[in-house]
């Protein structure tokens, strides 16, 4: 049984590479900001005595902002071009990063984390809808892999800034704000060369898409769960096991290096085989790797290899979902799908860190157990439903 019903999509004769470049650069720089803030905020909160549960709830505030902003996306599609919306999101993110640099009040950080999620949703929704609208299906897997490689490169660079700039005086936040601001200016110029624009959509399209593609949304929810959990709580898992703060930050970078290396190969695989089977394989690999990370010593050498493999596996879930979205949906439903992806990612990103943080407080060392169970359970779900 196929639970998704593909909608007719006009064939695109050639890929608009200006659109692809604009979207990919935008998501790469945003990922630098997210890759920096997740582990840095977690480590700073832990230094101030916050529990794992509090760290997880703070990470969930970002996802709540991401989900809330979906309510304004339809209005933005009527008044802004995709490139303008992405630039606005980057400018907002830069201003919020400055806020992190100048204050250390916990309540304010919850507000700033929520606002950061609200601003960057434009980058997710408009970027992914635009990317799929501008890409010919014959190269969709490879373009999705290119987009994923850009995103994961940003995620890898972000944590590496922590050992270089340190965790004191807000320098890392301020430097990231400057980078995001400069990129917003460059993308404002680049987006004028793009020749493709995604369709408009209304909020009523969201439940239509959810009914048409429940398994697709499950893939993105699973990715959000794992991504949020790893970014927010993996540093604490490693430091609790005896690793240094620098090693914990580098571990996050290593997971993203695994993603970067895997993306070109995954893109080719998605163009040459059934994309649902690729997604199932990524779920199984996620379960295996994070199951092993529960028992592997945090200071051992094997943890680095597993980190790279785990990053490649769980990010592959999302790359597969993005490629399937572009093949099976088009027009307004493509933009609705990108918005639904944002909601599903936010839901997973809220549930993952919050629930896992509570579990880690109750059962020390069990941080990755929910991730492993989700990987195996998700793969079984796809096998049974498809």
Short mmCIF file of C-alpha atoms in Angstrom, two decimals:
data_model
loop_
_atom_site.label_atom_id
_atom_site.label_comp_id
_atom_site.label_asym_id
_atom_site.label_seq_id
_atom_site.Cartn_x
_atom_site.Cartn_y
_atom_site.Cartn_z
CA UNK A 1 0.00 0.00 0.00
CA UNK A 2 1.27 3.47 -0.83
CA UNK A 3 -0.02 5.98 1.76
CA UNK A 4 1.05 9.01 -0.26
CA UNK A 5 -0.72 9.99 -3.44
CA UNK A 6 1.65 11.85 -5.76
CA UNK A 7 0.23 15.00 -7.29
CA UNK A 8 0.99 15.93 -10.87
CA UNK A 9 4.03 18.15 -11.17
CA UNK A 10 4.99 20.01 -14.33
CA UNK A 11 8.32 18.73 -15.63
CA UNK A 12 11.13 21.22 -15.27
CA UNK A 13 13.39 21.08 -18.30
CA UNK A 14 16.48 22.54 -16.64
CA UNK A 15 17.58 23.33 -13.11
CA UNK A 16 17.78 27.02 -12.15
CA UNK A 17 21.21 26.99 -10.56
CA UNK A 18 20.99 30.60 -9.32
CA UNK A 19 18.02 29.56 -7.18
CA UNK A 20 19.85 26.45 -5.98
CA UNK A 21 22.95 28.48 -5.07
CA UNK A 22 20.95 31.14 -3.21
CA UNK A 23 19.06 28.58 -1.14
CA UNK A 24 22.14 26.45 -0.42
CA UNK A 25 24.28 29.38 0.73
CA UNK A 26 21.42 30.68 2.88
CA UNK A 27 20.90 27.37 4.67
CA UNK A 28 24.66 26.89 5.09
CA UNK A 29 25.12 30.16 6.95
CA UNK A 30 21.99 29.61 9.02
CA UNK A 31 23.36 26.18 9.95
CA UNK A 32 26.56 27.81 11.21
CA UNK A 33 24.41 29.83 13.60
CA UNK A 34 22.36 26.84 14.72
CA UNK A 35 25.41 24.58 14.96
CA UNK A 36 27.08 27.15 17.20
CA UNK A 37 24.14 28.05 19.43
CA UNK A 38 22.94 24.52 20.24
CA UNK A 39 26.10 23.12 21.88
CA UNK A 40 27.35 26.51 23.12
CA UNK A 41 24.13 27.32 24.95
CA UNK A 42 23.97 23.79 26.37
CA UNK A 43 27.53 24.04 27.69
CA UNK A 44 26.98 27.54 29.12
CA UNK A 45 23.78 26.50 30.87
CA UNK A 46 25.51 23.43 32.31
CA UNK A 47 28.33 25.64 33.61
CA UNK A 48 25.70 27.68 35.46
CA UNK A 49 24.24 24.59 37.11
CA UNK A 50 21.23 23.96 34.85
CA UNK A 51 19.94 20.38 34.76
CA UNK A 52 19.75 18.28 31.59
CA UNK A 53 15.99 18.78 31.67
CA UNK A 54 16.39 22.59 31.70
CA UNK A 55 18.87 22.40 28.82
CA UNK A 56 16.42 20.25 26.86
CA UNK A 57 13.54 22.66 27.51
CA UNK A 58 15.64 25.59 26.35
CA UNK A 59 16.40 23.76 23.11
CA UNK A 60 12.68 23.05 22.74
CA UNK A 61 12.01 26.81 22.85
CA UNK A 62 13.80 27.15 19.50
CA UNK A 63 11.54 24.52 17.98
CA UNK A 64 8.44 26.16 19.44
CA UNK A 65 9.40 29.39 17.67
CA UNK A 66 9.92 27.41 14.47
CA UNK A 67 6.43 25.90 14.72
CA UNK A 68 4.71 29.14 15.68
CA UNK A 69 6.11 31.03 12.71
CA UNK A 70 4.35 28.68 10.30
CA UNK A 71 1.18 30.64 11.08
CA UNK A 72 2.59 33.73 9.33
CA UNK A 73 4.18 31.98 6.35
CA UNK A 74 1.07 32.23 4.12
CA UNK A 75 1.01 36.00 4.61
CA UNK A 76 4.71 36.21 3.80
CA UNK A 77 4.22 34.29 0.55
CA UNK A 78 1.74 36.93 -0.58
CA UNK A 79 3.98 39.91 0.16
CA UNK A 80 7.58 38.71 -0.27
CA UNK A 81 9.55 36.81 -2.85
CA UNK A 82 11.34 33.71 -1.58
CA UNK A 83 14.74 35.41 -1.67
CA UNK A 84 13.43 38.41 0.29
CA UNK A 85 11.97 36.14 2.97
CA UNK A 86 15.26 34.26 3.37
CA UNK A 87 17.22 37.51 3.69
CA UNK A 88 14.74 38.80 6.29
CA UNK A 89 15.16 35.60 8.27
CA UNK A 90 18.95 35.93 8.24
CA UNK A 91 18.81 39.56 9.38
CA UNK A 92 16.51 38.63 12.25
CA UNK A 93 18.80 35.77 13.25
CA UNK A 94 21.80 38.12 13.30
CA UNK A 95 20.02 40.54 15.64
CA UNK A 96 19.08 37.72 18.01
CA UNK A 97 22.65 36.40 18.10
CA UNK A 98 23.74 39.85 19.27
CA UNK A 99 21.18 39.47 22.07
CA UNK A 100 22.86 36.25 23.22
CA UNK A 101 26.21 38.07 23.23
CA UNK A 102 25.09 40.92 25.49
CA UNK A 103 22.96 39.14 28.12
CA UNK A 104 23.19 35.96 30.16
CA UNK A 105 19.78 36.02 31.89
CA UNK A 106 18.18 32.56 31.64
CA UNK A 107 14.65 33.87 31.08
CA UNK A 108 15.90 36.14 28.29
CA UNK A 109 17.69 33.22 26.65
CA UNK A 110 14.40 31.33 26.48
CA UNK A 111 12.83 34.30 24.68
CA UNK A 112 15.81 34.69 22.35
CA UNK A 113 15.83 30.97 21.56
CA UNK A 114 12.13 31.16 20.67
CA UNK A 115 12.71 34.26 18.50
CA UNK A 116 15.63 32.60 16.69
CA UNK A 117 13.39 29.68 15.72
CA UNK A 118 10.70 32.08 14.57
CA UNK A 119 13.07 33.98 12.28
CA UNK A 120 14.87 31.06 10.69
CA UNK A 121 11.66 29.27 9.71
CA UNK A 122 11.54 31.48 6.63
CA UNK A 123 14.88 30.00 5.58
CA UNK A 124 13.57 26.46 5.98
CA UNK A 125 10.15 26.85 4.36
CA UNK A 126 10.92 29.19 1.50
CA UNK A 127 14.31 27.65 0.86
CA UNK A 128 13.13 24.05 0.54
CA UNK A 129 10.05 24.89 -1.51
CA UNK A 130 12.18 27.08 -3.78
CA UNK A 131 14.86 24.41 -4.10
CA UNK A 132 12.40 21.76 -5.23
CA UNK A 133 10.56 24.13 -7.57
CA UNK A 134 13.86 25.07 -9.26
CA UNK A 135 15.20 21.51 -9.66
CA UNK A 136 14.64 19.05 -12.50
CA UNK A 137 13.65 15.62 -11.15
CA UNK A 138 16.51 13.89 -13.00
CA UNK A 139 19.00 15.56 -10.64
CA UNK A 140 16.75 16.08 -7.60
CA UNK A 141 18.60 13.58 -5.42
CA UNK A 142 21.95 15.14 -6.17
CA UNK A 143 20.64 18.67 -5.61
CA UNK A 144 19.11 17.55 -2.32
CA UNK A 145 22.51 16.09 -1.45
CA UNK A 146 24.21 19.39 -2.36
CA UNK A 147 21.75 21.29 -0.18
CA UNK A 148 22.29 18.81 2.64
CA UNK A 149 26.07 19.07 2.29
CA UNK A 150 25.84 22.86 2.59
CA UNK A 151 23.64 22.60 5.65
CA UNK A 152 25.87 20.05 7.35
CA UNK A 153 29.00 22.06 6.53
CA UNK A 154 27.46 24.93 8.47
CA UNK A 155 26.56 22.65 11.34
CA UNK A 156 30.18 21.42 11.44
CA UNK A 157 31.71 24.91 11.38
CA UNK A 158 29.48 26.19 14.19
CA UNK A 159 30.73 23.89 16.98
CA UNK A 160 34.35 24.29 15.86
CA UNK A 161 34.09 27.98 16.72
CA UNK A 162 33.68 27.09 20.40
CA UNK A 163 37.25 25.81 21.04
CA UNK A 164 38.66 28.70 18.97
CA UNK A 165 36.65 31.58 20.50
CA UNK A 166 35.86 30.10 23.89
CA UNK A 167 32.65 30.25 25.89
CA UNK A 168 33.27 33.58 27.66
CA UNK A 169 32.31 37.21 26.84
CA UNK A 170 29.90 36.41 23.97
CA UNK A 171 32.59 36.60 21.27
CA UNK A 172 31.36 33.49 19.41
CA UNK A 173 27.79 34.84 19.26
CA UNK A 174 28.94 38.25 18.03
CA UNK A 175 31.22 36.82 15.32
CA UNK A 176 28.41 34.61 14.06
CA UNK A 177 26.06 37.61 13.92
CA UNK A 178 28.53 39.45 11.67
CA UNK A 179 28.83 36.45 9.34
CA UNK A 180 25.05 36.09 9.04
CA UNK A 181 24.61 39.81 8.33
CA UNK A 182 27.20 39.84 5.54
CA UNK A 183 25.64 36.74 3.97
CA UNK A 184 22.19 38.35 4.01
CA UNK A 185 23.56 41.25 1.98
CA UNK A 186 25.17 38.92 -0.57
CA UNK A 187 22.04 36.80 -0.97
CA UNK A 188 19.91 39.88 -1.54
CA UNK A 189 21.99 40.50 -4.67
CA UNK A 190 22.14 36.84 -5.79
CA UNK A 191 18.39 36.23 -5.51
CA UNK A 192 17.74 38.84 -8.22
CA UNK A 193 19.32 36.49 -10.79
CA UNK A 194 16.96 33.61 -9.97
CA UNK A 195 14.27 32.83 -12.56
CA UNK A 196 12.05 30.41 -10.59
CA UNK A 197 9.68 31.21 -7.73
CA UNK A 198 7.69 28.72 -5.60
CA UNK A 199 3.90 28.89 -5.67
CA UNK A 200 1.78 30.56 -2.97
CA UNK A 201 -0.15 28.52 -0.45
CA UNK A 202 -2.80 28.88 2.27
CA UNK A 203 -2.97 27.37 5.74
CA UNK A 204 -5.77 25.07 4.57
CA UNK A 205 -3.18 23.28 2.42
CA UNK A 206 -1.36 22.02 5.53
CA UNK A 207 -3.98 19.44 6.64
CA UNK A 208 -4.38 18.38 2.99
CA UNK A 209 -0.68 17.65 2.80
CA UNK A 210 -0.65 15.88 6.17
CA UNK A 211 -3.39 13.50 5.00
CA UNK A 212 -1.58 12.88 1.71
CA UNK A 213 1.90 12.25 3.15
CA UNK A 214 1.86 11.04 6.79
CA UNK A 215 4.94 8.85 6.42
CA UNK A 216 6.87 11.71 4.86
CA UNK A 217 6.08 13.88 7.86
CA UNK A 218 7.09 11.04 10.17
CA UNK A 219 10.54 10.98 8.55
CA UNK A 220 11.02 14.69 9.23
CA UNK A 221 9.69 14.37 12.80
CA UNK A 222 12.17 11.54 13.42
CA UNK A 223 15.00 13.65 12.01
CA UNK A 224 14.02 16.60 14.22
CA UNK A 225 13.93 14.32 17.28
CA UNK A 226 17.42 12.98 16.64
CA UNK A 227 18.92 16.28 15.48
CA UNK A 228 17.62 18.24 18.47
CA UNK A 229 18.68 15.54 20.93
CA UNK A 230 22.19 15.17 19.53
CA UNK A 231 22.88 18.91 19.26
CA UNK A 232 21.53 19.77 22.71
CA UNK A 233 22.45 16.75 24.84
CA UNK A 234 25.36 14.89 23.22
CA UNK A 235 27.87 17.43 24.64
CA UNK A 236 26.50 16.81 28.14
CA UNK A 237 26.59 13.03 27.61
CA UNK A 238 30.25 13.19 26.67
CA UNK A 239 31.31 15.56 29.47
CA UNK A 240 29.47 13.39 31.99
CA UNK A 241 31.51 10.46 30.67
CA UNK A 242 34.80 12.26 31.27
CA UNK A 243 35.36 14.14 27.99
CA UNK A 244 36.47 17.78 27.99
CA UNK A 245 34.25 20.65 26.88
CA UNK A 246 36.36 21.09 23.74
CA UNK A 247 36.08 17.38 22.92
CA UNK A 248 32.30 17.51 23.39
CA UNK A 249 32.04 20.43 20.95
CA UNK A 250 34.33 18.70 18.45
CA UNK A 251 32.15 15.57 18.65
CA UNK A 252 29.22 17.62 17.29
CA UNK A 253 31.46 18.82 14.46
CA UNK A 254 32.49 15.23 13.73
CA UNK A 255 28.86 14.11 13.40
CA UNK A 256 28.38 16.82 10.80
CA UNK A 257 31.57 15.93 8.97
CA UNK A 258 30.05 12.47 8.53
CA UNK A 259 26.98 14.13 7.04
CA UNK A 260 29.05 16.19 4.61
CA UNK A 261 31.05 13.23 3.30
CA UNK A 262 27.93 11.07 2.90
CA UNK A 263 25.75 13.60 1.06
CA UNK A 264 27.16 13.23 -2.52
CA UNK A 265 26.92 9.44 -2.34
CA UNK A 266 23.46 9.59 -0.82
CA UNK A 267 22.33 11.98 -3.56
CA UNK A 268 23.45 9.57 -6.28
CA UNK A 269 21.73 6.69 -4.49
CA UNK A 270 18.47 8.66 -4.24
CA UNK A 271 18.51 9.30 -8.00
CA UNK A 272 19.19 5.65 -8.86
CA UNK A 273 17.06 3.60 -6.45
CA UNK A 274 13.80 3.71 -4.49
CA UNK A 275 13.96 6.71 -2.18
CA UNK A 276 11.78 5.12 0.51
CA UNK A 277 14.23 2.22 0.80
CA UNK A 278 17.07 4.68 1.29
CA UNK A 279 15.11 6.37 4.09
CA UNK A 280 14.47 2.99 5.75
CA UNK A 281 18.15 2.12 5.61
CA UNK A 282 19.06 5.46 7.21
CA UNK A 283 16.64 4.79 10.09
CA UNK A 284 18.15 1.35 10.72
CA UNK A 285 21.69 2.75 10.66
CA UNK A 286 20.64 5.48 13.12
CA UNK A 287 19.33 2.86 15.53
CA UNK A 288 22.50 0.77 15.32
CA UNK A 289 24.97 3.63 15.76
CA UNK A 290 23.26 5.39 18.65
CA UNK A 291 22.60 2.08 20.35
CA UNK A 292 26.36 1.50 20.32
CA UNK A 293 27.06 5.04 21.59
CA UNK A 294 25.17 4.18 24.78
CA UNK A 295 27.85 1.65 25.77
CA UNK A 296 31.01 3.04 24.12
CA UNK A 297 33.25 5.04 26.54
CA UNK A 298 33.00 8.80 25.94
CA UNK A 299 36.79 9.12 26.04
CA UNK A 300 37.52 6.23 23.66
CA UNK A 301 38.56 6.52 20.02
CA UNK A 302 35.54 4.57 18.74
CA UNK A 303 33.21 7.38 19.76
CA UNK A 304 34.55 9.55 16.91
CA UNK A 305 33.89 6.96 14.21
CA UNK A 306 30.40 6.32 15.57
CA UNK A 307 29.73 10.05 15.70
CA UNK A 308 30.58 10.43 12.00
CA UNK A 309 28.50 7.39 11.02
CA UNK A 310 25.59 8.53 13.17
CA UNK A 311 25.56 11.98 11.59
CA UNK A 312 25.55 10.50 8.09
CA UNK A 313 22.73 8.12 9.03
CA UNK A 314 20.29 10.47 10.70
CA UNK A 315 20.78 13.35 8.28
CA UNK A 316 20.16 10.91 5.45
CA UNK A 317 16.61 10.56 6.79
CA UNK A 318 15.99 14.22 6.01
CA UNK A 319 17.74 14.25 2.64
CA UNK A 320 15.59 11.29 1.59
CA UNK A 321 12.41 13.07 2.71
CA UNK A 322 13.35 16.21 0.79
CA UNK A 323 13.96 14.24 -2.42
CA UNK A 324 10.66 12.36 -2.02
CA UNK A 325 8.78 15.63 -1.44
CA UNK A 326 9.96 17.12 -4.73
CA UNK A 327 9.08 13.99 -6.70
CA UNK A 328 5.61 13.38 -5.28
CA UNK A 329 4.24 16.92 -4.80
CA UNK A 330 4.17 20.15 -6.76
CA UNK A 331 2.65 23.63 -6.94
CA UNK A 332 1.07 25.01 -3.77
CA UNK A 333 1.34 21.58 -2.15
CA UNK A 334 5.12 21.81 -2.49
CA UNK A 335 5.17 24.97 -0.35
CA UNK A 336 2.61 23.43 2.01
CA UNK A 337 4.87 20.38 2.27
CA UNK A 338 7.88 22.54 3.14
CA UNK A 339 5.81 24.26 5.84
CA UNK A 340 4.56 20.92 7.14
CA UNK A 341 8.18 19.75 7.19
CA UNK A 342 8.99 22.73 9.39
CA UNK A 343 6.20 21.83 11.81
CA UNK A 344 7.23 18.17 11.90
CA UNK A 345 10.87 19.08 12.45
CA UNK A 346 9.87 21.48 15.22
CA UNK A 347 7.68 18.86 16.88
CA UNK A 348 10.47 16.31 16.83
CA UNK A 349 12.97 18.92 17.98
CA UNK A 350 10.79 19.85 20.96
CA UNK A 351 9.95 16.29 21.99
CA UNK A 352 13.49 14.93 21.56
CA UNK A 353 15.57 17.23 23.80
CA UNK A 354 12.81 17.71 26.41
CA UNK A 355 11.95 14.01 26.82
CA UNK A 356 15.55 12.84 26.54
CA UNK A 357 16.72 15.44 29.05
CA UNK A 358 14.19 14.16 31.58
CA UNK A 359 15.29 10.57 30.92
CA UNK A 360 18.98 11.47 31.26
CA UNK A 361 18.30 13.07 34.64
CA UNK A 362 16.49 9.92 35.81
CA UNK A 363 18.81 7.35 34.15
CA UNK A 364 22.35 8.72 33.71
CA UNK A 365 24.02 7.47 30.54
CA UNK A 366 20.75 6.71 28.72
CA UNK A 367 20.84 9.85 26.56
CA UNK A 368 20.89 8.01 23.22
CA UNK A 369 18.41 5.23 24.11
CA UNK A 370 15.33 7.07 22.70
CA UNK A 371 17.24 7.83 19.48
CA UNK A 372 18.16 4.17 18.99
CA UNK A 373 14.58 3.03 19.66
CA UNK A 374 13.19 5.61 17.24
CA UNK A 375 15.57 4.46 14.50
CA UNK A 376 14.57 0.81 14.75
CA UNK A 377 10.88 1.55 15.33
CA UNK A 378 10.72 4.00 12.43
CA UNK A 379 12.30 1.52 10.04
CA UNK A 380 9.79 -1.13 11.09
CA UNK A 381 6.93 1.33 10.54
CA UNK A 382 8.04 2.06 6.96
CA UNK A 383 8.47 -1.64 6.19
CA UNK A 384 4.99 -2.49 7.48
CA UNK A 385 3.22 0.48 5.84
CA UNK A 386 4.99 0.28 2.49
#
